[in-house]
Coordinates of N, CA, C and O in Angstrom, one line a residue:
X1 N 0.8 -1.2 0.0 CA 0.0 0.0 0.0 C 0.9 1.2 0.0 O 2.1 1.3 0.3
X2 N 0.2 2.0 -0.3 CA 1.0 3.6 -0.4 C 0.0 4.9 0.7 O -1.1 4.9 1.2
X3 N 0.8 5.5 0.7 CA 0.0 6.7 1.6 C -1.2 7.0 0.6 O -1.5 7.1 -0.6
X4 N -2.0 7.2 2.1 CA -3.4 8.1 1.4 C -4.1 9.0 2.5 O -3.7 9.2 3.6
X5 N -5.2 9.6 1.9 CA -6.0 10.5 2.6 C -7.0 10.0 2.0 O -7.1 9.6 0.9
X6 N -8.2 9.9 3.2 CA -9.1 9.4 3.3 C -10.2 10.1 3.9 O -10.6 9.2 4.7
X7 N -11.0 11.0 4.0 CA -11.9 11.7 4.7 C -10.7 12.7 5.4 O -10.0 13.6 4.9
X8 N -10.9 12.1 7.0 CA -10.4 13.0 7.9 C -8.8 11.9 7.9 O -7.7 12.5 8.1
X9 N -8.8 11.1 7.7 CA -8.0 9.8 7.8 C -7.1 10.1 6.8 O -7.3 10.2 5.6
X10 N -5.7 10.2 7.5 CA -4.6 9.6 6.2 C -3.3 8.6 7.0 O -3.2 8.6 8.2
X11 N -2.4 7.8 6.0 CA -1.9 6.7 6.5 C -1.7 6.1 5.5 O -2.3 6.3 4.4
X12 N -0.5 4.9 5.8 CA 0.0 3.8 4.7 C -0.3 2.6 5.3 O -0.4 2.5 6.5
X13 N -0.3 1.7 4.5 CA -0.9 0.6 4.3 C -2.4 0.2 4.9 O -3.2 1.1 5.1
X14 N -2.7 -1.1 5.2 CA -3.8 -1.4 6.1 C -3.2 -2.6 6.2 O -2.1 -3.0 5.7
X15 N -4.3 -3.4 7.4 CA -4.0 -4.6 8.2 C -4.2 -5.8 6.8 O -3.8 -6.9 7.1
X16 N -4.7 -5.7 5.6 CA -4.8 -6.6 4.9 C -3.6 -6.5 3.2 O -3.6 -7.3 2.2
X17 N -2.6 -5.3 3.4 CA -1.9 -4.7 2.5 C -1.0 -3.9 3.2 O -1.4 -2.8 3.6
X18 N 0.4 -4.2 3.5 CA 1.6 -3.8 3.9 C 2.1 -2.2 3.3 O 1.6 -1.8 2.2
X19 N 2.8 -1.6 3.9 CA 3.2 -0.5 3.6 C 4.1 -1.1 2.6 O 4.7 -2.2 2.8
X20 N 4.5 0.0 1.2 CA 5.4 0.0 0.5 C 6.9 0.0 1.3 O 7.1 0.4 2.5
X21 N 7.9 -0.5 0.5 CA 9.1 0.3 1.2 C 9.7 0.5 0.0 O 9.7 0.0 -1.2
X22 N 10.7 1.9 0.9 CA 11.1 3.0 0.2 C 10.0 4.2 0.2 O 9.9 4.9 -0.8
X23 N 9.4 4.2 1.0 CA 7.8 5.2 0.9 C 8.8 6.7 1.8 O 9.6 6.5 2.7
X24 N 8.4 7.7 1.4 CA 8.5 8.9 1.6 C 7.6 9.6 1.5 O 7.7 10.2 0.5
X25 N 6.2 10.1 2.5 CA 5.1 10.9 2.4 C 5.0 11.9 3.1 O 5.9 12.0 4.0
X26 N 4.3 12.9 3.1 CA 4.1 14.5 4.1 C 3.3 14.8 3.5 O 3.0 15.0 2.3
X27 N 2.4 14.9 5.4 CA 1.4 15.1 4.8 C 1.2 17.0 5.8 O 1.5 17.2 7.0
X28 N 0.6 17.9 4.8 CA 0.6 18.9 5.5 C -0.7 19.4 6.3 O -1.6 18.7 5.8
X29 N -1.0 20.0 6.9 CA -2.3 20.6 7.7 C -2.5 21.3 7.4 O -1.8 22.2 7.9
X30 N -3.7 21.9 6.3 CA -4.7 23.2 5.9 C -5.1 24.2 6.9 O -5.2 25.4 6.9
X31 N -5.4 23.2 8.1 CA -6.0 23.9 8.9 C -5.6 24.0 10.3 O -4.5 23.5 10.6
X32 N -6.4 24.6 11.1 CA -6.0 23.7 12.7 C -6.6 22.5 12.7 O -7.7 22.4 12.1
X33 N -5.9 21.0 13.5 CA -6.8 19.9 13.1 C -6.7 19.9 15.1 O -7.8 20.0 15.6
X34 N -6.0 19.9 15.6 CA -6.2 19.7 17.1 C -5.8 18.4 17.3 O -4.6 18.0 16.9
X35 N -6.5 17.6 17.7 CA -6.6 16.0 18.6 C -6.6 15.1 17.4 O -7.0 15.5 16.3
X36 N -6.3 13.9 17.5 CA -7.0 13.2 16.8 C -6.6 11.7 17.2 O -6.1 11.6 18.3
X37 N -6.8 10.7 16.6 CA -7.0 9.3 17.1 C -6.3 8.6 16.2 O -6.4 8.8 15.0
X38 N -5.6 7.6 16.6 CA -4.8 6.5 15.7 C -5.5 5.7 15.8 O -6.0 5.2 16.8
X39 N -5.7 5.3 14.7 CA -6.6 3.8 14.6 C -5.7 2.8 14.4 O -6.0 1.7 14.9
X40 N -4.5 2.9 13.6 CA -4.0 1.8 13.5 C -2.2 2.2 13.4 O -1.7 2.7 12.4
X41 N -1.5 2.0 14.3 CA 0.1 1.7 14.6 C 0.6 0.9 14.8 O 0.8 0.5 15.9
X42 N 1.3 0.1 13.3 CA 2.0 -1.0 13.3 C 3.1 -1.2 12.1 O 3.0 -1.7 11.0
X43 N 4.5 -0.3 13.0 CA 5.3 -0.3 12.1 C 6.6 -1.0 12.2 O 6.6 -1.8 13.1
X44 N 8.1 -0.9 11.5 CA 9.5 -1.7 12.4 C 9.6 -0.9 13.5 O 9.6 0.4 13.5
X45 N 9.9 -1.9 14.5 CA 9.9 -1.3 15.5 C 12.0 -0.5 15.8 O 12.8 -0.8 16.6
X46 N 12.0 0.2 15.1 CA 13.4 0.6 15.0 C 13.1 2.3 14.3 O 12.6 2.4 13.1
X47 N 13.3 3.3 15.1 CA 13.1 4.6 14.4 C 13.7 5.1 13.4 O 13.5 6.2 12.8
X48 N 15.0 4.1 13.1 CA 16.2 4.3 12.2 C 15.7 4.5 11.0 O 15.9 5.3 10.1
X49 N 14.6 3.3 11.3 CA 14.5 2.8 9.7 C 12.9 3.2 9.1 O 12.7 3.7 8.0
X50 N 12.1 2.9 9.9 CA 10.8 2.8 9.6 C 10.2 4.4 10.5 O 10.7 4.6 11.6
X51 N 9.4 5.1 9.9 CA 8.8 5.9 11.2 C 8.5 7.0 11.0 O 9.1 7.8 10.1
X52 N 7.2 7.3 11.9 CA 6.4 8.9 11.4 C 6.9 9.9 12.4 O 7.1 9.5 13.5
X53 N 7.0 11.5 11.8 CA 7.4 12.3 12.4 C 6.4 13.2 12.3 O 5.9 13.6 11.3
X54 N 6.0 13.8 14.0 CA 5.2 15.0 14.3 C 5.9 15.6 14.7 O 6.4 15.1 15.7
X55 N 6.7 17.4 14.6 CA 7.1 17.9 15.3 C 8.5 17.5 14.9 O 8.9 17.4 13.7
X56 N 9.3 17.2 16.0 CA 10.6 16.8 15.8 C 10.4 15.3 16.8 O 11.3 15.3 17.7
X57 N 9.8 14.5 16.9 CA 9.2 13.4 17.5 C 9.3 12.4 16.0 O 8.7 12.6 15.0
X58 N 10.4 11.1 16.2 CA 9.9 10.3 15.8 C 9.1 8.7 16.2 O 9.5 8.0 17.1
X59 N 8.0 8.4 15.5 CA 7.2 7.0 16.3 C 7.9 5.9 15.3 O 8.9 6.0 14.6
X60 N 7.4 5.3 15.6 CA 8.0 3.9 15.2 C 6.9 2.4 16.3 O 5.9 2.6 17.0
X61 N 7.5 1.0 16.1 CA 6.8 0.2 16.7 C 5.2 0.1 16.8 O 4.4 0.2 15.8
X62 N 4.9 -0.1 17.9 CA 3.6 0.0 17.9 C 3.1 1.2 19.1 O 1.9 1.2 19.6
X63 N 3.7 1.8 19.3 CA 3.3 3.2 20.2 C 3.0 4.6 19.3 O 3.9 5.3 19.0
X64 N 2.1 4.7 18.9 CA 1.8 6.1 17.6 C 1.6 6.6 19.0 O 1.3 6.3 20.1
X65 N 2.0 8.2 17.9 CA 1.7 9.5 18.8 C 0.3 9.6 19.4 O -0.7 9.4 18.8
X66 N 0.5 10.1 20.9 CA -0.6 10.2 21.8 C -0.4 12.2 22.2 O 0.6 12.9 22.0
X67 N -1.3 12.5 22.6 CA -1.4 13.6 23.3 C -0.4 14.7 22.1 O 0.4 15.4 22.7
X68 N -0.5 14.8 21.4 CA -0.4 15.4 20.5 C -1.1 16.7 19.8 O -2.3 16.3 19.6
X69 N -1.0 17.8 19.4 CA -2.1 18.2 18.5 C -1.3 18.7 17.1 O -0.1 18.9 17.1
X70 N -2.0 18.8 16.3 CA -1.8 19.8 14.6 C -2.4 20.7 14.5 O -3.7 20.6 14.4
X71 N -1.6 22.0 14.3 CA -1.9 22.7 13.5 C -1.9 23.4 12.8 O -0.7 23.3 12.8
X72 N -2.2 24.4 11.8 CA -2.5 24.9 10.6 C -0.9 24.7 10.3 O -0.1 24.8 11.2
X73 N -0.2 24.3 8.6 CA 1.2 24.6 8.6 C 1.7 23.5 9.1 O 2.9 23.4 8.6
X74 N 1.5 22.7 9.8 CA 2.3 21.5 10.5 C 2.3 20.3 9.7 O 1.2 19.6 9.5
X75 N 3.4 19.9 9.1 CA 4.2 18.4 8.8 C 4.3 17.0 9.1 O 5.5 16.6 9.3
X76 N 3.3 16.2 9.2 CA 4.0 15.1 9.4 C 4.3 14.0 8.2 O 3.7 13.8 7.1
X77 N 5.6 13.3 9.0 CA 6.4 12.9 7.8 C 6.1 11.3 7.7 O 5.7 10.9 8.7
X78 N 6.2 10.5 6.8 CA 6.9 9.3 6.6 C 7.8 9.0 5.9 O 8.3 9.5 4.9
X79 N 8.1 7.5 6.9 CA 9.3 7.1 5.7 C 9.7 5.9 6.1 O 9.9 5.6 7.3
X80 N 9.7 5.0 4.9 CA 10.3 3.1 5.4 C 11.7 3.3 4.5 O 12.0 3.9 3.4
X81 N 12.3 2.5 5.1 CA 13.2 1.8 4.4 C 13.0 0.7 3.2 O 11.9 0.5 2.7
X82 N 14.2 0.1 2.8 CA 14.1 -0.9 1.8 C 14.2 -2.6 2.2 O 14.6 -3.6 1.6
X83 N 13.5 -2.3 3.7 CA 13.5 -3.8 4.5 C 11.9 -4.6 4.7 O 11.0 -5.2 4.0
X84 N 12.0 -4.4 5.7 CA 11.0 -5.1 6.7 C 9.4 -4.2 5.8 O 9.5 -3.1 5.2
X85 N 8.3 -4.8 6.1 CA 7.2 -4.1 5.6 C 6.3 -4.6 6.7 O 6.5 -5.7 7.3
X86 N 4.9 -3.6 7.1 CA 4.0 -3.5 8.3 C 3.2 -3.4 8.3 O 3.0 -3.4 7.1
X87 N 2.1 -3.2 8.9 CA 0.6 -2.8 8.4 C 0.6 -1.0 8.1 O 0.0 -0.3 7.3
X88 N 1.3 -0.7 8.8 CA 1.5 0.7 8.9 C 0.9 1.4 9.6 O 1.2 1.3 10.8
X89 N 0.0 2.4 9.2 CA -0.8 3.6 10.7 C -1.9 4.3 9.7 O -1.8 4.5 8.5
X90 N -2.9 4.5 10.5 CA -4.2 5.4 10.0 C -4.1 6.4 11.1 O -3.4 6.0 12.0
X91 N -4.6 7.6 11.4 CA -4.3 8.9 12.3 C -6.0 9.3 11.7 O -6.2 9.4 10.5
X92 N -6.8 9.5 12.6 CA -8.0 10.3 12.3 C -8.0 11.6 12.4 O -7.6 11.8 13.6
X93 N -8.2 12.8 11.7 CA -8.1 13.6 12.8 C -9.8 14.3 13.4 O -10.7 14.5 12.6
X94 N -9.8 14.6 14.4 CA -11.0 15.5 14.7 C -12.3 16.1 14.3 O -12.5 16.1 13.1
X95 N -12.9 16.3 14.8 CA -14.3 16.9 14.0 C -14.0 18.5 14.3 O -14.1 19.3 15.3
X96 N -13.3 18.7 12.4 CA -12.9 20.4 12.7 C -13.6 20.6 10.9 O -13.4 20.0 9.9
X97 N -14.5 21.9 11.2 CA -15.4 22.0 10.4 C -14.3 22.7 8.8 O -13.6 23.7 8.9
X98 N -14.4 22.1 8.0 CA -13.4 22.9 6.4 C -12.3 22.1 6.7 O -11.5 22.4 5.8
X99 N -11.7 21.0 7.4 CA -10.4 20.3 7.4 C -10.1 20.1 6.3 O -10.8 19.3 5.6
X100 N -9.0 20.7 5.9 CA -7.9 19.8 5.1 C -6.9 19.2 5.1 O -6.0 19.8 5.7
X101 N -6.6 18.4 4.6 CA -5.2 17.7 4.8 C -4.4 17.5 3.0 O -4.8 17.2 1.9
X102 N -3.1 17.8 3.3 CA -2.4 17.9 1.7 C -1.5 16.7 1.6 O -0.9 16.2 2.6
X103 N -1.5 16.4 0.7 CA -0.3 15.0 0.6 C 0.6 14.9 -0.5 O 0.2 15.7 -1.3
X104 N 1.3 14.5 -0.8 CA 2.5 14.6 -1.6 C 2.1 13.4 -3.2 O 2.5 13.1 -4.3
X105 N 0.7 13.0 -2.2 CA 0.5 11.5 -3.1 C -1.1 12.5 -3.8 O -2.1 12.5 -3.0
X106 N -1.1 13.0 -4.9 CA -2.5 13.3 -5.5 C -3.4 12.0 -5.7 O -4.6 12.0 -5.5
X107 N -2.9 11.1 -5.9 CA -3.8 10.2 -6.3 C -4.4 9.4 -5.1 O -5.5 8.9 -5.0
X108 N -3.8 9.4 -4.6 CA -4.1 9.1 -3.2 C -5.3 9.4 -2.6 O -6.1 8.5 -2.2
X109 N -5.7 10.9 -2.5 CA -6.6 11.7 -2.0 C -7.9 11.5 -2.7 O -8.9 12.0 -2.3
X110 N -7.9 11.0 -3.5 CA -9.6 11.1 -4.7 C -9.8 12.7 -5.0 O -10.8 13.2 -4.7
X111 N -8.7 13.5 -5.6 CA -8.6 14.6 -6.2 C -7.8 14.9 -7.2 O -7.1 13.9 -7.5
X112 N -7.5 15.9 -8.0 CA -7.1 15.9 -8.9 C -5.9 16.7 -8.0 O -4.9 16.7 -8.7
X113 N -5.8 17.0 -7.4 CA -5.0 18.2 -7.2 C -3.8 17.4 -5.4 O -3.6 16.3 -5.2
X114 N -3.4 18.6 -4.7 CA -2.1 17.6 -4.2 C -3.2 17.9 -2.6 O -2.7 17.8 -1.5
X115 N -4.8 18.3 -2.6 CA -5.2 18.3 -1.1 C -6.5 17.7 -1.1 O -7.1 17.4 -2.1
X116 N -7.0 17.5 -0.1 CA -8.6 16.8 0.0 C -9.1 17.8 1.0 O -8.5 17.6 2.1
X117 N -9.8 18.4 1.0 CA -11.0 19.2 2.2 C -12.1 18.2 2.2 O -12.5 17.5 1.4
X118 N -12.4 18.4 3.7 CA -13.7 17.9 4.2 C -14.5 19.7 3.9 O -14.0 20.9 3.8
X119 N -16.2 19.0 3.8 CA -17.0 19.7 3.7 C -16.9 20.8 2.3 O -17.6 21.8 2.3
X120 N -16.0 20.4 1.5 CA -15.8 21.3 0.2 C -15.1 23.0 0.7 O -15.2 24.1 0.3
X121 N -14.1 22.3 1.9 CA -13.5 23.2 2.1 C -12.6 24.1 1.3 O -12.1 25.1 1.7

């Protein structure tokens, strides 16, 4: 699987389709998004190699970022190496009215262009 954006939802792979490797994604924040919820963190457990960055914070394993927020302007990154492959991570974010989220992956998003808004933001 490859990074995507999904609603409020963006993330690589799923529990039935491994993250690519060699993947390099960023994804940016349109807006303020605040809180949000990981639904799914399951990556190599080694930050060297495999691992998302909020901030100057990298995750890795199976502990995704907690207590966290995003906003407007803020980066988070991925990136695997050319090894081990995982289910990867989904990140919800919030109920924030015009959300958008931008990704590096257009096709990804179900848009023609490099962002997805909620609500035709």
């Amino acid at each position: 699987g490859s990074c995507y954006v999904n609603g409020r939802c963006f993330g690589t792979g799923s529990v039935s389709e491994l993250y690519s490797n060699s993947e390099d994604c960023t994804f940016t924040m349109l807006t303020d998004a605040g809180g949000f919820a990981v639904h799914r963190f399951d990556v190599e457990n080694d930050c060297q190699k495999d691992f998302l960055t909020i901030g100057s914070t990298n995750y890795c394993g199976t502990s995704g970022p907690s207590g966290v927020s995003l906003v407007s302007g803020e980066e988070v990154t991925w990136h695997s190496n050319d090894a081990s492959r995982f289910a990867g991570f989904e990140i919800c974010l919030g109920d924030v009215k015009d959300l958008c989220v931008a990704s590096t992956s257009p096709s990804a998003d179900g848009s023609d262009g490099n962002f997805y808004c909620i609500n035709g933001g």
